[in-house]
Protein backbone atom coordinates (compact mmCIF):
# COMPACT_ATOMS: atom_id res chain seq x y z
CA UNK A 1 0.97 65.02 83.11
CA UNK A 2 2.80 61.84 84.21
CA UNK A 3 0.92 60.13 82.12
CA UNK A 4 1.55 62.08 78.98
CA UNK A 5 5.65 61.86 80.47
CA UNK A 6 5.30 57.76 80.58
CA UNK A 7 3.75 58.20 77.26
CA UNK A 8 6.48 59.64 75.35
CA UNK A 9 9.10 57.60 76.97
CA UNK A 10 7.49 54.71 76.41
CA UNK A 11 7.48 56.03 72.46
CA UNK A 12 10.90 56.49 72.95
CA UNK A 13 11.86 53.28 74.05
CA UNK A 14 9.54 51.26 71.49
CA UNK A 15 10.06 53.19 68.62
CA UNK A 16 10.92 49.78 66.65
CA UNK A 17 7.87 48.44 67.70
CA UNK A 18 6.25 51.37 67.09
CA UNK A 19 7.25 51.71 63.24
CA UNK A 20 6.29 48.38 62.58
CA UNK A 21 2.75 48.30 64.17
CA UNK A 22 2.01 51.47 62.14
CA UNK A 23 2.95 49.76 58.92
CA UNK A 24 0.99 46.74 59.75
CA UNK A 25 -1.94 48.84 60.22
CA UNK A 26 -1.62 50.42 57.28
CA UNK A 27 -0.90 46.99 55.69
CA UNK A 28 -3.83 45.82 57.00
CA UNK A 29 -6.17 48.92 56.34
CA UNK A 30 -5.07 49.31 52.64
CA UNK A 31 -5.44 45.26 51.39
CA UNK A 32 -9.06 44.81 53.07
CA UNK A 33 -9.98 48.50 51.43
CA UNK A 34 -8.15 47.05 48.26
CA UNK A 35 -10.88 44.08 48.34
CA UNK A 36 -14.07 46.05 49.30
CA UNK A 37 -13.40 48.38 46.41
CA UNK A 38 -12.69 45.74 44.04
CA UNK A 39 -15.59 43.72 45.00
CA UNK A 40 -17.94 46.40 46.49
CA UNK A 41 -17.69 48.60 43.61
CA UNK A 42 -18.79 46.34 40.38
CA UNK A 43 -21.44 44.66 43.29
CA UNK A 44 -23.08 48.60 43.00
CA UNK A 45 -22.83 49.09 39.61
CA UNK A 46 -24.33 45.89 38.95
CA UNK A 47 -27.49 46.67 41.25
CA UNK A 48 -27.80 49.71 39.25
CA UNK A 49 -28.99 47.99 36.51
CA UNK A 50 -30.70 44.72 39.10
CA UNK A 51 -32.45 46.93 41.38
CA UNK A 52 -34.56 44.51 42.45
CA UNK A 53 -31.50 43.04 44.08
CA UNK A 54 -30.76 46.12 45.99
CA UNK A 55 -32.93 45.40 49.36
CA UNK A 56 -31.62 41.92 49.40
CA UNK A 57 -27.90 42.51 48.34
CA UNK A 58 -27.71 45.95 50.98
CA UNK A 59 -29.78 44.11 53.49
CA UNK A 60 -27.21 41.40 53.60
CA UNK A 61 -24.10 43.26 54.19
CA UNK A 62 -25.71 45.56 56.76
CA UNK A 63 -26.14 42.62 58.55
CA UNK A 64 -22.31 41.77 58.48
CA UNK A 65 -21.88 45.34 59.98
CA UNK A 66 -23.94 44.28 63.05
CA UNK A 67 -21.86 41.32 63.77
CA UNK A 68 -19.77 41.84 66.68
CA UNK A 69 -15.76 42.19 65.01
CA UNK A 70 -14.62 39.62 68.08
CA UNK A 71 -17.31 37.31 66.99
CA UNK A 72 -16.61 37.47 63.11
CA UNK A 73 -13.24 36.39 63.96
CA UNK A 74 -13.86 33.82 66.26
CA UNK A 75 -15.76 32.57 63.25
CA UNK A 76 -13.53 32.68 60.36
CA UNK A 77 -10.41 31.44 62.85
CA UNK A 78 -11.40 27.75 62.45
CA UNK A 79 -11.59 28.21 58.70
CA UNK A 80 -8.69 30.17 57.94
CA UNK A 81 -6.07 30.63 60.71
CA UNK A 82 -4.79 32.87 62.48
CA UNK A 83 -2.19 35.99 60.98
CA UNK A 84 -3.58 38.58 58.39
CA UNK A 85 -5.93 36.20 56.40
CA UNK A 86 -8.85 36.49 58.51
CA UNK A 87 -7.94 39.95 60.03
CA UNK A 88 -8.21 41.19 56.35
CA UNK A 89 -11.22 39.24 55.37
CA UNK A 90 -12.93 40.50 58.34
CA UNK A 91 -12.01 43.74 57.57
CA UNK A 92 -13.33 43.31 53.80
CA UNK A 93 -16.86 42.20 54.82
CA UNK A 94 -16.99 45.70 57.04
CA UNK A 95 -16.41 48.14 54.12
CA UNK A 96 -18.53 46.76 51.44
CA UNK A 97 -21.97 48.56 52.91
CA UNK A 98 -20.70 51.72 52.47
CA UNK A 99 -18.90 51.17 49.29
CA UNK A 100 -21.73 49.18 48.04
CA UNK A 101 -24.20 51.51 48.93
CA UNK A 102 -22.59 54.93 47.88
CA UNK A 103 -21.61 53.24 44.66
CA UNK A 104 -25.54 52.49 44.10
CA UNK A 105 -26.71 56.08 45.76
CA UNK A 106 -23.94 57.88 43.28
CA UNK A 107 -25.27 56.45 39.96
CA UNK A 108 -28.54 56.89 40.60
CA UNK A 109 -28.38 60.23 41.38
CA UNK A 110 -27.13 61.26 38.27
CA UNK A 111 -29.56 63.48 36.58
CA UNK A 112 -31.57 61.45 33.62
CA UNK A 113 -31.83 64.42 31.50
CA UNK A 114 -27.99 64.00 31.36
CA UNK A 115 -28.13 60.03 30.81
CA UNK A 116 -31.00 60.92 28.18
CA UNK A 117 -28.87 63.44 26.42
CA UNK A 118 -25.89 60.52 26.23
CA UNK A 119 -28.23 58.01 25.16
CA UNK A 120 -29.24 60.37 22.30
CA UNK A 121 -26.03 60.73 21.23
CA UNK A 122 -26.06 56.71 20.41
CA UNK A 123 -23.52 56.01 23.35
CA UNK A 124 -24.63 52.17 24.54
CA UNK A 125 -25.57 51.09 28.11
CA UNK A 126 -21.66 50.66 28.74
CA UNK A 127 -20.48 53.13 27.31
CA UNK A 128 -23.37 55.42 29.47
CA UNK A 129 -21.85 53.95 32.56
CA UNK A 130 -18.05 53.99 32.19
CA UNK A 131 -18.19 57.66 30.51
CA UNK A 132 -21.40 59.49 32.50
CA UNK A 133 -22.73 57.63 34.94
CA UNK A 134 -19.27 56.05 36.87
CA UNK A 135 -17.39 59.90 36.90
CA UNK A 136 -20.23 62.08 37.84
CA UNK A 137 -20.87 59.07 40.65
CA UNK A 138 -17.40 59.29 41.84
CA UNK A 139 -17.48 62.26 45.13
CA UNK A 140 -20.47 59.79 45.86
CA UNK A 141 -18.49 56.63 45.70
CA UNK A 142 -15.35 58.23 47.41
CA UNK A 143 -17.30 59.49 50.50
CA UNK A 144 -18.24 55.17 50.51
CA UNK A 145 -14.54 54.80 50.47
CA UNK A 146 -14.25 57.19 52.92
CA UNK A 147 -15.89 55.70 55.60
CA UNK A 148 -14.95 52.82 55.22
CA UNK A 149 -11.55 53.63 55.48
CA UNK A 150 -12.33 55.18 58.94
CA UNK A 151 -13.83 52.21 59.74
CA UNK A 152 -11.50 49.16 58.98
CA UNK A 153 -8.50 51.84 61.00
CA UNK A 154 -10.51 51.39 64.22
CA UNK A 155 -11.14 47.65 63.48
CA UNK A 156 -8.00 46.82 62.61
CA UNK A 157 -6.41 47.16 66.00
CA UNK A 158 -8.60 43.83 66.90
CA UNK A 159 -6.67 41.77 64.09
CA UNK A 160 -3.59 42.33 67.00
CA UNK A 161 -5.53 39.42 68.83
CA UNK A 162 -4.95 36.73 66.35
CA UNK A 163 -1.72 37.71 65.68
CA UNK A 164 -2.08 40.28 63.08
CA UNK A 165 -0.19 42.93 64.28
CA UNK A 166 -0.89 46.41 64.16
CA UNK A 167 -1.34 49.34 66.85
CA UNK A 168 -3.89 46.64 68.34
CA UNK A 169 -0.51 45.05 70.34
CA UNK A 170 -0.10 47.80 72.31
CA UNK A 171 -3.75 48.87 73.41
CA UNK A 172 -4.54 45.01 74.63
CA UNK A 173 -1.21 44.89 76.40
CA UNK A 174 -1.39 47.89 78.12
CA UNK A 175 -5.37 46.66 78.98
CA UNK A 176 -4.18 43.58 80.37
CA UNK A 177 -1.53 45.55 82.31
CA UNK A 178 -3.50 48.25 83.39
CA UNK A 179 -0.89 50.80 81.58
CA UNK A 180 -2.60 53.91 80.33
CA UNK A 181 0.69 54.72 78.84
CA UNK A 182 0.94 51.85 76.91
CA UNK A 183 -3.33 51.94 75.89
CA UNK A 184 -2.32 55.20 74.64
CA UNK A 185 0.99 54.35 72.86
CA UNK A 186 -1.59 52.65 70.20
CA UNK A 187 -4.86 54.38 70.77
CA UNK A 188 -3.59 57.87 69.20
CA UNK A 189 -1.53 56.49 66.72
CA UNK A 190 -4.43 54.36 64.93
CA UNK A 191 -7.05 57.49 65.83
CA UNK A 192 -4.15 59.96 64.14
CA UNK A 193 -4.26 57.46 61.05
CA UNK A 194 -8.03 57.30 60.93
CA UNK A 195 -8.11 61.34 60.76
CA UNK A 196 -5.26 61.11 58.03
CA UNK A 197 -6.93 59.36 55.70
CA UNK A 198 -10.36 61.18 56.25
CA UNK A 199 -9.27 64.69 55.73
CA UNK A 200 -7.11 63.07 52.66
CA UNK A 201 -9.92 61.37 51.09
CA UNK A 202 -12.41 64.48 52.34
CA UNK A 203 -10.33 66.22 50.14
CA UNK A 204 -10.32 63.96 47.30
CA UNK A 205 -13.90 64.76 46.99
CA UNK A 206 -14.13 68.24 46.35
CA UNK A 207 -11.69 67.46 43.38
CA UNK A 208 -13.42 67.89 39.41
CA UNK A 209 -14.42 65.37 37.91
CA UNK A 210 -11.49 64.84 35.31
CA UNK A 211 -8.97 64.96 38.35
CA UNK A 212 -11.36 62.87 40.91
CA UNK A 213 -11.52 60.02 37.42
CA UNK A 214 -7.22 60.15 37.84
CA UNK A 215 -7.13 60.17 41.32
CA UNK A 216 -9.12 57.03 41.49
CA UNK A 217 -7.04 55.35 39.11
CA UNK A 218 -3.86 56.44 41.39
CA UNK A 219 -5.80 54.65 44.39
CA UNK A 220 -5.73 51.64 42.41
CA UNK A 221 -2.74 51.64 41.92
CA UNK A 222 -1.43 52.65 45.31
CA UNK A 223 -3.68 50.00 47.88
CA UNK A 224 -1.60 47.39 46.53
CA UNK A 225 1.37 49.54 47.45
CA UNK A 226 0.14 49.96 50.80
CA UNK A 227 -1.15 46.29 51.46
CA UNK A 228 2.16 45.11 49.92
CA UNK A 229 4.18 47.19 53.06
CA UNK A 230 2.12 44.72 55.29
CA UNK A 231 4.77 41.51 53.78
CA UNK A 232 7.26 43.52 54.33
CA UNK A 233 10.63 41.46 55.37
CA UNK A 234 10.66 40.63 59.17
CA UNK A 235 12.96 39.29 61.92
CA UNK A 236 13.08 36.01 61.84
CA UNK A 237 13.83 32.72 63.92
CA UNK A 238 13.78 29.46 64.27
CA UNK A 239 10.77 29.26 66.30
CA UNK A 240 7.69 31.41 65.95
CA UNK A 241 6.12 31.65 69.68
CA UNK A 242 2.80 33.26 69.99
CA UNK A 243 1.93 34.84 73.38
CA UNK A 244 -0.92 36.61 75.14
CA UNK A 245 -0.34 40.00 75.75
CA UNK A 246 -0.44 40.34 79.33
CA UNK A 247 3.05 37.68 79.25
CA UNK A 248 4.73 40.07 76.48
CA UNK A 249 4.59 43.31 79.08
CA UNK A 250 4.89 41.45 82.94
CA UNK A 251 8.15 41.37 84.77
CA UNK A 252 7.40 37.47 85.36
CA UNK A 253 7.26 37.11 81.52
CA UNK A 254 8.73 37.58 78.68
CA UNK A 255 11.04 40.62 79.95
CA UNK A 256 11.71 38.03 83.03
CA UNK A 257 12.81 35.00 80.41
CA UNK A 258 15.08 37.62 78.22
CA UNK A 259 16.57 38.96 81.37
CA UNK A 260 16.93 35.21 83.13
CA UNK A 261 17.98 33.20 80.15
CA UNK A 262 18.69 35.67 77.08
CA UNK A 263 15.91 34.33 75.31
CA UNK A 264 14.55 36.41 71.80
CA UNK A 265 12.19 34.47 70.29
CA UNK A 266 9.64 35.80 66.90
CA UNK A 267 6.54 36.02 68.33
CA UNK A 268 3.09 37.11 67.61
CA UNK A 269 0.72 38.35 69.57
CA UNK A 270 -2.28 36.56 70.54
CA UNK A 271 -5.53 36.67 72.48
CA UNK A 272 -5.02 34.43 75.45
CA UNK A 273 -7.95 32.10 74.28
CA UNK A 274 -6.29 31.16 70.85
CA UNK A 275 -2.52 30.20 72.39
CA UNK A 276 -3.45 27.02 73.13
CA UNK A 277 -5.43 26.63 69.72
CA UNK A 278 -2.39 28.22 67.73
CA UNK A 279 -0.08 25.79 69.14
CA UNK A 280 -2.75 22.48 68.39
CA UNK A 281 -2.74 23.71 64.67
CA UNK A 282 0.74 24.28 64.16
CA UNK A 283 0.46 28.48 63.63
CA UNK A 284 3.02 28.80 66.33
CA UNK A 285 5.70 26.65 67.89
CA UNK A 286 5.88 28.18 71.13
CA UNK A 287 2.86 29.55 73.77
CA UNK A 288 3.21 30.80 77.19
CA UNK A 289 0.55 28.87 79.71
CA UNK A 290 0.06 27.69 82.89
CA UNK A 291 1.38 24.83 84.62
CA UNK A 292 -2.24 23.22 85.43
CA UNK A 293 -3.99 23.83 82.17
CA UNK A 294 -6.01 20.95 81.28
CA UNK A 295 -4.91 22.07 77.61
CA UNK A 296 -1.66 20.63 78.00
CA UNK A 297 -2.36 17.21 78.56
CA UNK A 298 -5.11 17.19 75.94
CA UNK A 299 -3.19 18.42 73.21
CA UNK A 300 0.07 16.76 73.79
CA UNK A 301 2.04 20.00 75.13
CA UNK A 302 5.74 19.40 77.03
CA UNK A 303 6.03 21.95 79.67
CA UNK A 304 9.71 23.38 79.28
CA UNK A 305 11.37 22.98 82.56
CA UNK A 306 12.11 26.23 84.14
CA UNK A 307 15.69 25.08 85.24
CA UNK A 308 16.98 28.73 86.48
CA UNK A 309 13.52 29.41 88.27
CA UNK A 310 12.61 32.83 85.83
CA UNK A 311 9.10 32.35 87.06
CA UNK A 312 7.94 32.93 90.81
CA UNK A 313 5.36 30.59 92.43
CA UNK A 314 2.11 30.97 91.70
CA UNK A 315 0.01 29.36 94.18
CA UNK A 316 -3.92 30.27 94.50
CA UNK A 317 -5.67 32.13 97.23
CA UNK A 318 -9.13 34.14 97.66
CA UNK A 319 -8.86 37.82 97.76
CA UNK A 320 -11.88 39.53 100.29
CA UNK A 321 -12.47 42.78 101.19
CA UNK A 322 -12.37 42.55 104.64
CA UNK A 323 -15.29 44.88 105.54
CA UNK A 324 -16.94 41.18 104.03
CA UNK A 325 -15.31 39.14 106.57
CA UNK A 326 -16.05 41.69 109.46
CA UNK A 327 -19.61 42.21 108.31
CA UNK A 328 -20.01 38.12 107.64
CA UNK A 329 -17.80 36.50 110.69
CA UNK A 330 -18.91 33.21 109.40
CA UNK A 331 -17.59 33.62 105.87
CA UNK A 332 -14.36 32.97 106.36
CA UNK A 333 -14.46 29.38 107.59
CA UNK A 334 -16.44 28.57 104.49
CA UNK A 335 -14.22 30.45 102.02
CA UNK A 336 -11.14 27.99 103.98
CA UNK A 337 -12.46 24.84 103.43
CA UNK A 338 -10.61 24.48 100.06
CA UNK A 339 -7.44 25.49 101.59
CA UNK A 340 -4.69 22.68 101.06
CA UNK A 341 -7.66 20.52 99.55
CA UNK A 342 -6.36 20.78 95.51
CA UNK A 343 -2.89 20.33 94.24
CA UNK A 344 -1.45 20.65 90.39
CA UNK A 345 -2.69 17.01 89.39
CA UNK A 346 -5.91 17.39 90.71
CA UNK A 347 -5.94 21.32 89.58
CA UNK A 348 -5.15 20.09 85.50
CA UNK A 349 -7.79 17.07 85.81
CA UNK A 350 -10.42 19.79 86.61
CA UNK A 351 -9.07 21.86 83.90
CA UNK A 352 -8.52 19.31 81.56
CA UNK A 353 -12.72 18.65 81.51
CA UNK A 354 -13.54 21.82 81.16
CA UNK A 355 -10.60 22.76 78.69
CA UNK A 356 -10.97 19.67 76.33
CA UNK A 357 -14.26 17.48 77.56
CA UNK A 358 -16.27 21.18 77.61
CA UNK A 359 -17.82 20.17 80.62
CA UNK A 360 -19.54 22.92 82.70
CA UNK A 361 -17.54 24.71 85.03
CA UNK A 362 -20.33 24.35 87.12
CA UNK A 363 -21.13 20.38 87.12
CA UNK A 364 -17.30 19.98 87.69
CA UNK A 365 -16.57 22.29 90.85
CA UNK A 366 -20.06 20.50 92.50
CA UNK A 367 -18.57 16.94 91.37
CA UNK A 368 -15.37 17.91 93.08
CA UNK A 369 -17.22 19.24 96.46
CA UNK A 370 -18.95 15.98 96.47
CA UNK A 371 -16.16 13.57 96.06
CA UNK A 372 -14.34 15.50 98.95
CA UNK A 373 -17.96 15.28 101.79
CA UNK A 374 -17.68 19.57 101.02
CA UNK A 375 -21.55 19.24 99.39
CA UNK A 376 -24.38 20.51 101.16
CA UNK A 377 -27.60 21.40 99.61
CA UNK A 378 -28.17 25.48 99.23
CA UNK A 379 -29.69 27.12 102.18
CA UNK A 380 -32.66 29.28 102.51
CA UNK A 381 -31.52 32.92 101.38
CA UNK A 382 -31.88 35.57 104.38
CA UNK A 383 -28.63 38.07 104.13
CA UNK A 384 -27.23 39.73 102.11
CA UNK A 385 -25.61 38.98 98.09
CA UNK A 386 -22.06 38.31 97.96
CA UNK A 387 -20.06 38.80 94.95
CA UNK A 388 -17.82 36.78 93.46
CA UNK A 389 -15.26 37.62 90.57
CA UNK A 390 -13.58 35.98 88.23
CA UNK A 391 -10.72 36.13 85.20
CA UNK A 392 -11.40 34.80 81.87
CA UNK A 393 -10.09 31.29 81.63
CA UNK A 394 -11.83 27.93 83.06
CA UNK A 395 -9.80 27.86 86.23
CA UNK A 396 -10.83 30.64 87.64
CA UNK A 397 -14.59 29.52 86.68
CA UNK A 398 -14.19 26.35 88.40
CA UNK A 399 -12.41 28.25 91.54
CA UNK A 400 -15.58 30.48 91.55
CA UNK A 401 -18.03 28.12 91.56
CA UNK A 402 -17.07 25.86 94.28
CA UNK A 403 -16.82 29.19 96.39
CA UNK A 404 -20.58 29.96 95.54
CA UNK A 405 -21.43 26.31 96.18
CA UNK A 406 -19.91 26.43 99.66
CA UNK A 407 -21.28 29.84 100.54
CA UNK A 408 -24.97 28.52 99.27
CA UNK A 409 -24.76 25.82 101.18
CA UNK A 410 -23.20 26.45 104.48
CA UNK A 411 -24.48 30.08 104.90
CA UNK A 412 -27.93 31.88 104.55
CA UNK A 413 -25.88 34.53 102.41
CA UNK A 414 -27.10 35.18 98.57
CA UNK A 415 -24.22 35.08 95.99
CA UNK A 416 -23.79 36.98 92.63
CA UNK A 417 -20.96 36.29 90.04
CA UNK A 418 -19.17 38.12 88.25
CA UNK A 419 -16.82 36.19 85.95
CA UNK A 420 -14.53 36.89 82.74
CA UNK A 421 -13.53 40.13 84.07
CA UNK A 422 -10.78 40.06 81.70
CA UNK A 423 -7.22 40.75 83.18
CA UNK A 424 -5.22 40.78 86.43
CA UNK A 425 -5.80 44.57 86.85
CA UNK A 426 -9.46 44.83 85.84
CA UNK A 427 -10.35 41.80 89.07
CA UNK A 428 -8.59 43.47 91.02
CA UNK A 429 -9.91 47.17 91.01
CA UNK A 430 -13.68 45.94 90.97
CA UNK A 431 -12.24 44.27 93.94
CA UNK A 432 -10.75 47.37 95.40
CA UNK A 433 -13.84 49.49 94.24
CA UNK A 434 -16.12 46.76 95.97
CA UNK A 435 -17.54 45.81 92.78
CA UNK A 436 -16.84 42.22 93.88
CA UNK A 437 -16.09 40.86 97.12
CA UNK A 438 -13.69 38.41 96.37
CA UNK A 439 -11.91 36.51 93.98
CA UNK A 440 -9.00 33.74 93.24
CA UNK A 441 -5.57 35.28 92.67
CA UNK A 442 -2.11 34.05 92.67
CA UNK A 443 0.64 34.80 94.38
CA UNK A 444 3.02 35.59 91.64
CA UNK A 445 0.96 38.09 90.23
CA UNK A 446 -0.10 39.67 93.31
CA UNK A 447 3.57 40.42 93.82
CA UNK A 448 5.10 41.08 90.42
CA UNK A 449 1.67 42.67 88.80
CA UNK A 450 0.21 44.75 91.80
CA UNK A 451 2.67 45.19 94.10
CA UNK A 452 5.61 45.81 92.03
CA UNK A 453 8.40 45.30 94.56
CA UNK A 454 12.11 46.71 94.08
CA UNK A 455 14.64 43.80 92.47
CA UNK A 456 16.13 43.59 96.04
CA UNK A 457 12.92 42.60 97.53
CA UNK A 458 12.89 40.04 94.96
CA UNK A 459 16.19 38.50 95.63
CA UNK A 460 15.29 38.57 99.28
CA UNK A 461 12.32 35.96 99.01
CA UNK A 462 14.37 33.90 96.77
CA UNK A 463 11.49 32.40 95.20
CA UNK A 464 10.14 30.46 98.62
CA UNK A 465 6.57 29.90 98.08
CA UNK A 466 5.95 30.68 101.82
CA UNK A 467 7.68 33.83 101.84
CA UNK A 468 6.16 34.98 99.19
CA UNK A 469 2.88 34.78 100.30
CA UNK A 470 3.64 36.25 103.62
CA UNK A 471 4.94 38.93 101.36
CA UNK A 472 1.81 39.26 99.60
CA UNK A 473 -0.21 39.19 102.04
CA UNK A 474 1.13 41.61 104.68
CA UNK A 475 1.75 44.29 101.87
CA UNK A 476 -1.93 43.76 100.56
CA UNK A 477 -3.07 44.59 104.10
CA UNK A 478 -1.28 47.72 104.29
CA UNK A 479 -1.47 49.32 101.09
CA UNK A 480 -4.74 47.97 99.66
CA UNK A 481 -6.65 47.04 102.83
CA UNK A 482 -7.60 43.67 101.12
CA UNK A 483 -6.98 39.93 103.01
CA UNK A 484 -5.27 36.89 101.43
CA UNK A 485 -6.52 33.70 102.59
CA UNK A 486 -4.42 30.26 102.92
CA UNK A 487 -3.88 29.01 99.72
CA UNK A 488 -5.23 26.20 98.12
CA UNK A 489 -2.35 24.35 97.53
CA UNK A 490 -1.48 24.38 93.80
CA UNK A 491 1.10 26.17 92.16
CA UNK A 492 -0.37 27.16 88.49
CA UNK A 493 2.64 28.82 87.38
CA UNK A 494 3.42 30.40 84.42
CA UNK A 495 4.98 27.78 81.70
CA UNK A 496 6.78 28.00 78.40
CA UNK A 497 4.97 24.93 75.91
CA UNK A 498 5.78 23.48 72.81
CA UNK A 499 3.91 20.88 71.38
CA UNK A 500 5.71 17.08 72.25
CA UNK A 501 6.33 15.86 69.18
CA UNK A 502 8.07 18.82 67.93
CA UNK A 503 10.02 19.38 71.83
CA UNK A 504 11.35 15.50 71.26
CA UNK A 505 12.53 16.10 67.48
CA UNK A 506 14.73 19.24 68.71
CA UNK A 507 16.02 18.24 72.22
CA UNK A 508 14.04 20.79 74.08
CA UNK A 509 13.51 19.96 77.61
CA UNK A 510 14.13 22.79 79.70
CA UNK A 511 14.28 26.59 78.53
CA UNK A 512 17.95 26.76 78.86
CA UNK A 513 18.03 24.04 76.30
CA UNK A 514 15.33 26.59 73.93
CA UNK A 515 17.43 29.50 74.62
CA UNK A 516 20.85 27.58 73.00
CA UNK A 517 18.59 26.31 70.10
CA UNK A 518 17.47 29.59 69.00
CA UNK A 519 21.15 30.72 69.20
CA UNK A 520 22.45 28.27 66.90
């Protein structure tokens, strides 16, 4: 019941937001539909008269149904962008089985006595097609149409992570923020459009033949409508920033940088992966980050200077269960070793060759335990496995795997991982569900994303990186029964980036200095 109460205030207050997402989706849905049918349909009719193409033509876009949508993108990205182009391409290459195929199943299941009885009345090959074959094919065709429809509805909320808009936006946000509300904001929305245009084009097909023949020339007519709602005239700035959506929805964010320094940028959504990548291409102007990404130095980023301190520290800690540390006395001195041992220089290097050089997170976290006499060869294995976690980004792969090192080699203990977990929220209840046993969290987001204190709390610690993880970690204890750890000494904030070049041209140090330039 609360749920279905955040749920409708949350509606409420992003009603905007709301009506615009729809109409990308729709946007979206209607110009890849536009494509398969213009494409899919004359690729049927023309194996109905190649069928020896057929198994080669059918087995080839089946195959482009199998490929995962993520993956598709990730492919057609480096070719074509980010935005709508490959969001609707992708989407294309997903409706053309069915289309394809029910155009091909619907002709040939016309009955030959009737094709007979029009060739005997002299009508050519064409003229067979366009006049028989085509209309009596069409509740065929259609239910192609059909499906694919459904299809490229529940797809389309992907394109959101490339910065396609659509109902997408809100279901990743609310993922990476653990906000059922917010999943749900999208999820019903794009399922209520999927039913929509089923039962619309369910009853298209029950139409006669002389109507269904109209209808489809009305379709025609109106997916170009549709797609065309998708270029519909948008707010507009001088900068076009592209964030992940965990920054759009977090206190310490976006909603913390409008509140702190008035600042309304255009943005897109993106999936956290392609900021950085968005920002090296020129797609975007602006990214959020953090302060120790390798990324930064290797593409030539300028960290905006955070002059009225919007974002809280962020320094790095382990999170353990501490039925680990009761059960595993020893496991605490190892897991301390890195404490104070890596600060923001030496936190970006290690970054930087993973991030840019692609070296294995692996190689580099044992490279780094052996410059620092923290290397010792693995032990023999006789207790027990414990589990590490991880997010998704090369930090916390490097942080993991110089925890596994040192556990291998000082203890007799086994050791699992666990990384890419995704977002703050999903870490953190495998952690509370003892899914994992520990993993590397910050301090800023242990206070702003899971504990949530009141705005007087806030203004009591002031922004002191010690009291903030004293903070942290007495309220952990008492409300999660989970330990913090000394940290390891850098502070991997969250950053505002633009790319140098284009920072030096406009006089953008700071993001006091953004905010009055998008004012202007």
């Amino acid at each position: 019941m609360q749920t279905l109460t955040e749920l409708f205030a949350f509606w409420h207050a992003q009603a905007d937001k709301l009506a615009q997402q729809t109409v990308q989706h729709i946007g979206l849905t209607a110009a890849s539909l536009l494509l398969g049918v213009l494409v899919g349909v004359p690729l049927g009719l023309f194996l109905t008269r190649k069928p020896r193409w057929a198994p080669a033509v059918l087995g080839l876009t089946g195959v482009l149904q199998t490929i995962p949508s993520i993956a598709l993108l990730g492919f057609l990205i480096p070719a074509m962008g980010i935005g709508p182009k490959p969001a609707i391409f992708a989407l294309f290459l997903y409706s053309l089985l069915p289309i394809v195929r029910n155009t091909l199943t619907g002709v040939q299941g016309v009955s030959p006595a009737v094709v007979e009885a029009a060739r005997g009345l002299g009508l050519t090959n064409w003229q067979i097609l366009r006049r028989v074959e085509l209309p009596l094919a069409l509740p065929v065709l259609f239910a192609g149409i059909r499906t694919a429809t459904v299809i490229n509805v529940g797809v389309a909320t992907l394109a959101a992570y490339i910065a396609a808009g659509g109902l997408g936006e809100f279901i990743f946000g609310g993922i990476a923020l653990n906000n059922p509300a917010m999943i749900l904001a999208g999820a019903i929305p794009a399922a209520a459009l999927a039913l929509v245009f089923d039962a619309a084009l369910a009853g298209l097909q029950h139409l006669s033949v002389r109507r269904l023949v109209r209808v489809g020339a009305v379709l025609l007519v109106a997916l170009p409508v549709l797609a065309g709602l998708y270029l519909l005239p948008r707010a507009t700035s001088k900068l076009l920033a592209g964030f992940s959506p965990e920054f759009v929805g977090r206190a310490d964010g976006l909603p913390g940088l409008r509140q702190t320094y008035g600042l309304k940028p255009t943005n897109v959504i993106l999936a956290p992966a392609l900021v950085y990548e968005a920002a090296r291409h020129r797609d975007v102007d602006l990214i959020d980050g953090y302060s120790t990404d390798g990324r930064i130095k290797a593409y030539h980023l300028r960290v905006l200077r955070d002059d009225r301190r919007a974002f809280p520290p962020y320094f790095a800690a382990p999170v353990v269960r501490p039925q680990v540390l009761a059960d595993h006395p020893e496991l605490r001195a190892v897991l301390e070793m890195l404490a104070g041992q890596i600060n923001d220089s030496v936190m970006t290097d290690l970054n930087y060759q993973v991030d840019y050089l692609h070296h294995e997170p692996r190689a580099v976290a044992l490279a780094f335990l052996r410059q620092r006499g923290l290397w010792r060869a693995p032990q023999p294995i006789s207790g027990p496995a414990i589990v590490l976690g991880s997010k998704i980004f090369a930090e916390q792969y490097i942080l993991a795997e110089m925890y596994a090192a040192l556990i291998r080699g000082y203890t007799s203990l086994d050791v699992k991982t666990k990384t890419g977990l995704g977002g703050t929220n999903i870490c953190f209840e495998a952690l509370r569900t003892g899914a994992i046993d520990l993993y590397p969290e910050y301090t800023g987001t242990g206070l702003l994303v899971l504990l949530q204190p009141s705005p007087a709390t806030l203004d009591s610690l002031g922004g002191d990186p010690q009291a903030v993880y004293r903070y942290v970690q007495q309220r952990f204890r008492q409300r999660f029964d989970l330990e913090w750890l000394t940290p390891l000494g850098f502070n991997n904030t969250y950053a505002l980036l633009m790319r140098q070049q284009q920072a030096t041209q406009l006089g953008i140090g700071s993001i006091s200095e953004l905010g009055a330039y998008l004012k202007q």
